[in-house]
Every structure is written in structure tokens, then in C-alpha cells.
Amino acid sequence: MSATDRAITGLPPRPGASARAATPDVSALRRDRNKAATDLASTAAAAQQPAEPEKKPSNKPTTVYIAPDVLKEARLAFKATQSAEADRNWSHFVEKALADATQRRAVQHNDGNAFEGEDKPLPPGRPLAD
């Protein structure tokens, strides 16, 4: 069989295909074209807008051990006063509590000045005895 004897044929029609299916459905092509045009327009609009301000670095997760009765009272206080104190969430409540305790200690032990020194990691683990 030579190269000139071969006939080029397409795929056979699908079983159960109607005569109307002989014309290809181009709705998916149109949908993709319109989506691409919309994406291009939104990209161009985004390029014209001023750059977003830099986000602050995310907060550092930490693990602490708290006595169950202290934790219970703190959670109850948080739930009861979240709206009045404008606490965004539990982490915000705890962060504010730490800031208040730090400020109180600065006033009491350091003439109200911020503590200075090298910020090194604290020793890991719990103390051997409570």
C-alpha cells in the first residue's frame, strides 16, 4: 500500500448521535472566549488600580500551659465581654491581656519604660514543679 492509496478519514459518529449533532456545538468555545475576554479586562483594570498596601506579618503562634480554672474563667469573661471590649477573637483577647500585663509590669518594675535586652527564645517545656 502506497502513501497515495490511503484515505484520510475522521472518527466514526457516536452511537445514538442525531443528525443535528453533525453540526458541532460551539457554545463551549464561545463561553471560553467570553471568559478569556472578561479575565483580560479584569486584569487590565487591576493593573490600573494602585498597589495594595503590604499586609502586616502574621502573628506568631505560641503554646502556653494554663491552669484549667484560670482558662475557664478567661473563656467565660471573653464570651461575656467580647462585644463590649471589641475583641475580634480569642487570640485578640489573649494578646490584649498580655499587653496589659506587660504594661503593668513596666510601670511597676521599670518606671513605665519598655523592657530592653535581647529577645531570645524562652526555655522550652514546663517547670519541673508547680
PDB file of C-alpha atoms in Angstrom:
ATOM      1  CA  MET A   1       0.000   0.000   0.000  1.00  0.00           C
ATOM      2  CA  SER A   2       1.453   3.301  -1.041  1.00  0.00           C
ATOM      3  CA  ALA A   3       1.018   6.703   0.578  1.00  0.00           C
ATOM      4  CA  THR A   4      -1.298   7.812  -2.224  1.00  0.00           C
ATOM      5  CA  ASP A   5      -3.702   4.892  -1.683  1.00  0.00           C
ATOM      6  CA  ARG A   6      -4.516   5.805   1.917  1.00  0.00           C
ATOM      7  CA  ALA A   7      -7.686   7.733   2.576  1.00  0.00           C
ATOM      8  CA  ILE A   8      -7.900  10.263   5.364  1.00  0.00           C
ATOM      9  CA  THR A   9     -10.940   9.614   7.487  1.00  0.00           C
ATOM     10  CA  GLY A  10     -12.322  11.100  10.688  1.00  0.00           C
ATOM     11  CA  LEU A  11     -13.744   9.361  13.688  1.00  0.00           C
ATOM     12  CA  PRO A  12     -16.943   7.432  13.163  1.00  0.00           C
ATOM     13  CA  PRO A  13     -20.107   9.092  14.518  1.00  0.00           C
ATOM     14  CA  ARG A  14     -21.021   8.327  18.112  1.00  0.00           C
ATOM     15  CA  PRO A  15     -23.732   5.764  18.639  1.00  0.00           C
ATOM     16  CA  GLY A  16     -27.111   7.428  19.069  1.00  0.00           C
ATOM     17  CA  ALA A  17     -25.962  10.755  17.641  1.00  0.00           C
ATOM     18  CA  SER A  18     -28.726  12.638  15.885  1.00  0.00           C
ATOM     19  CA  ALA A  19     -28.456  14.358  12.572  1.00  0.00           C
ATOM     20  CA  ARG A  20     -28.452  17.722  14.382  1.00  0.00           C
ATOM     21  CA  ALA A  21     -25.275  16.702  16.177  1.00  0.00           C
ATOM     22  CA  ALA A  22     -23.453  16.708  12.833  1.00  0.00           C
ATOM     23  CA  THR A  23     -23.011  20.443  13.361  1.00  0.00           C
ATOM     24  CA  PRO A  24     -20.613  20.912  16.271  1.00  0.00           C
ATOM     25  CA  ASP A  25     -21.818  22.735  19.367  1.00  0.00           C
ATOM     26  CA  VAL A  26     -19.720  25.892  19.667  1.00  0.00           C
ATOM     27  CA  SER A  27     -21.324  27.205  22.838  1.00  0.00           C
ATOM     28  CA  ALA A  28     -18.398  25.950  24.934  1.00  0.00           C
ATOM     29  CA  LEU A  29     -15.972  27.730  22.609  1.00  0.00           C
ATOM     30  CA  ARG A  30     -17.986  30.955  22.874  1.00  0.00           C
ATOM     31  CA  ARG A  31     -18.158  30.635  26.660  1.00  0.00           C
ATOM     32  CA  ASP A  32     -14.370  30.164  26.859  1.00  0.00           C
ATOM     33  CA  ARG A  33     -13.778  33.125  24.535  1.00  0.00           C
ATOM     34  CA  ASN A  34     -16.057  35.378  26.601  1.00  0.00           C
ATOM     35  CA  LYS A  35     -14.415  34.218  29.831  1.00  0.00           C
ATOM     36  CA  ALA A  36     -10.966  34.960  28.405  1.00  0.00           C
ATOM     37  CA  ALA A  37     -12.103  38.439  27.346  1.00  0.00           C
ATOM     38  CA  THR A  38     -13.569  39.086  30.810  1.00  0.00           C
ATOM     39  CA  ASP A  39     -10.374  37.850  32.500  1.00  0.00           C
ATOM     40  CA  LEU A  40      -8.285  40.097  30.259  1.00  0.00           C
ATOM     41  CA  ALA A  41     -10.457  43.118  31.059  1.00  0.00           C
ATOM     42  CA  SER A  42     -10.323  42.460  34.815  1.00  0.00           C
ATOM     43  CA  THR A  43      -6.537  42.001  34.652  1.00  0.00           C
ATOM     44  CA  ALA A  44      -6.185  45.312  32.840  1.00  0.00           C
ATOM     45  CA  ALA A  45      -8.432  47.035  35.401  1.00  0.00           C
ATOM     46  CA  ALA A  46      -6.422  45.536  38.262  1.00  0.00           C
ATOM     47  CA  ALA A  47      -3.193  46.779  36.703  1.00  0.00           C
ATOM     48  CA  GLN A  48      -4.567  50.340  36.694  1.00  0.00           C
ATOM     49  CA  GLN A  49      -5.531  50.246  40.394  1.00  0.00           C
ATOM     50  CA  PRO A  50      -2.930  51.304  42.947  1.00  0.00           C
ATOM     51  CA  ALA A  51      -0.995  48.504  44.583  1.00  0.00           C
ATOM     52  CA  GLU A  52      -2.449  47.095  47.782  1.00  0.00           C
ATOM     53  CA  PRO A  53      -0.635  48.098  50.943  1.00  0.00           C
ATOM     54  CA  GLU A  54       1.661  45.454  52.370  1.00  0.00           C
ATOM     55  CA  LYS A  55      -0.012  43.129  54.804  1.00  0.00           C
ATOM     56  CA  LYS A  56       1.444  43.042  58.272  1.00  0.00           C
ATOM     57  CA  PRO A  57       3.316  39.867  59.083  1.00  0.00           C
ATOM     58  CA  SER A  58       1.096  37.211  60.525  1.00  0.00           C
ATOM     59  CA  ASN A  59       1.101  36.721  64.257  1.00  0.00           C
ATOM     60  CA  LYS A  60       3.357  34.089  65.754  1.00  0.00           C
ATOM     61  CA  PRO A  61       1.587  31.032  67.134  1.00  0.00           C
ATOM     62  CA  THR A  62       2.569  30.086  70.656  1.00  0.00           C
ATOM     63  CA  THR A  63       1.751  27.355  73.132  1.00  0.00           C
ATOM     64  CA  VAL A  64       1.183  28.045  76.804  1.00  0.00           C
ATOM     65  CA  TYR A  65       0.035  25.924  79.708  1.00  0.00           C
ATOM     66  CA  ILE A  66      -2.769  27.456  81.771  1.00  0.00           C
ATOM     67  CA  ALA A  67      -4.460  26.094  84.861  1.00  0.00           C
ATOM     68  CA  PRO A  68      -7.944  24.766  83.975  1.00  0.00           C
ATOM     69  CA  ASP A  69      -9.778  27.090  86.392  1.00  0.00           C
ATOM     70  CA  VAL A  70      -7.946  30.173  85.037  1.00  0.00           C
ATOM     71  CA  LEU A  71      -8.693  29.122  81.456  1.00  0.00           C
ATOM     72  CA  LYS A  72     -12.365  28.551  82.290  1.00  0.00           C
ATOM     73  CA  GLU A  73     -12.724  31.990  83.882  1.00  0.00           C
ATOM     74  CA  ALA A  74     -10.888  33.655  80.986  1.00  0.00           C
ATOM     75  CA  ARG A  75     -13.121  31.997  78.385  1.00  0.00           C
ATOM     76  CA  LEU A  76     -16.261  32.958  80.292  1.00  0.00           C
ATOM     77  CA  ALA A  77     -15.010  36.553  80.567  1.00  0.00           C
ATOM     78  CA  PHE A  78     -14.182  36.603  76.861  1.00  0.00           C
ATOM     79  CA  LYS A  79     -17.616  35.307  75.851  1.00  0.00           C
ATOM     80  CA  ALA A  80     -19.419  37.734  78.170  1.00  0.00           C
ATOM     81  CA  THR A  81     -17.467  40.847  77.113  1.00  0.00           C
ATOM     82  CA  GLN A  82     -16.327  40.186  73.537  1.00  0.00           C
ATOM     83  CA  SER A  83     -18.601  42.827  72.022  1.00  0.00           C
ATOM     84  CA  ALA A  84     -18.180  45.415  74.771  1.00  0.00           C
ATOM     85  CA  GLU A  85     -14.376  45.133  74.654  1.00  0.00           C
ATOM     86  CA  ALA A  86     -14.208  44.930  70.818  1.00  0.00           C
ATOM     87  CA  ASP A  87     -12.284  41.643  70.858  1.00  0.00           C
ATOM     88  CA  ARG A  88     -12.039  40.282  67.317  1.00  0.00           C
ATOM     89  CA  ASN A  89     -11.391  36.739  68.539  1.00  0.00           C
ATOM     90  CA  TRP A  90      -9.859  34.690  71.361  1.00  0.00           C
ATOM     91  CA  SER A  91      -6.313  35.420  70.123  1.00  0.00           C
ATOM     92  CA  HIS A  92      -7.029  39.141  70.217  1.00  0.00           C
ATOM     93  CA  PHE A  93      -8.325  38.801  73.797  1.00  0.00           C
ATOM     94  CA  VAL A  94      -5.192  36.918  74.886  1.00  0.00           C
ATOM     95  CA  GLU A  95      -2.907  39.381  73.072  1.00  0.00           C
ATOM     96  CA  LYS A  96      -4.581  42.318  74.834  1.00  0.00           C
ATOM     97  CA  ALA A  97      -4.260  40.534  78.199  1.00  0.00           C
ATOM     98  CA  LEU A  98      -0.530  40.002  77.614  1.00  0.00           C
ATOM     99  CA  ALA A  99      -0.091  43.630  76.555  1.00  0.00           C
ATOM    100  CA  ASP A 100      -1.920  44.822  79.703  1.00  0.00           C
ATOM    101  CA  ALA A 101       0.218  42.596  81.965  1.00  0.00           C
ATOM    102  CA  THR A 102       3.393  43.764  80.218  1.00  0.00           C
ATOM    103  CA  GLN A 103       2.428  47.425  80.611  1.00  0.00           C
ATOM    104  CA  ARG A 104       1.543  46.897  84.300  1.00  0.00           C
ATOM    105  CA  ARG A 105       4.930  45.302  84.943  1.00  0.00           C
ATOM    106  CA  ALA A 106       6.732  48.067  83.061  1.00  0.00           C
ATOM    107  CA  VAL A 107       5.056  50.658  85.302  1.00  0.00           C
ATOM    108  CA  GLN A 108       5.639  48.651  88.477  1.00  0.00           C
ATOM    109  CA  HIS A 109       9.213  47.481  87.851  1.00  0.00           C
ATOM    110  CA  ASN A 110      10.747  49.728  85.143  1.00  0.00           C
ATOM    111  CA  ASP A 111       9.407  53.276  85.707  1.00  0.00           C
ATOM    112  CA  GLY A 112       6.917  52.764  82.857  1.00  0.00           C
ATOM    113  CA  ASN A 113       9.643  52.220  80.263  1.00  0.00           C
ATOM    114  CA  ALA A 114       9.677  49.306  77.856  1.00  0.00           C
ATOM    115  CA  PHE A 115      11.958  46.466  78.895  1.00  0.00           C
ATOM    116  CA  GLU A 116      15.219  46.242  76.990  1.00  0.00           C
ATOM    117  CA  GLY A 117      17.546  43.397  76.187  1.00  0.00           C
ATOM    118  CA  GLU A 118      17.992  40.631  73.662  1.00  0.00           C
ATOM    119  CA  ASP A 119      14.782  38.882  72.649  1.00  0.00           C
ATOM    120  CA  LYS A 120      15.824  35.231  72.809  1.00  0.00           C
ATOM    121  CA  PRO A 121      13.502  32.222  72.855  1.00  0.00           C
ATOM    122  CA  LEU A 122      12.285  31.208  76.280  1.00  0.00           C
ATOM    123  CA  PRO A 123      13.380  27.865  77.686  1.00  0.00           C
ATOM    124  CA  PRO A 124      11.131  25.093  76.363  1.00  0.00           C
ATOM    125  CA  GLY A 125       8.852  22.963  78.468  1.00  0.00           C
ATOM    126  CA  ARG A 126       7.113  23.272  81.792  1.00  0.00           C
ATOM    127  CA  PRO A 127       8.897  23.742  85.102  1.00  0.00           C
ATOM    128  CA  LEU A 128       9.521  20.507  86.978  1.00  0.00           C
ATOM    129  CA  ALA A 129       7.355  21.570  89.933  1.00  0.00           C
ATOM    130  CA  ASP A 130       4.415  23.964  90.152  1.00  0.00           C
TER     131      ASP A 130
END
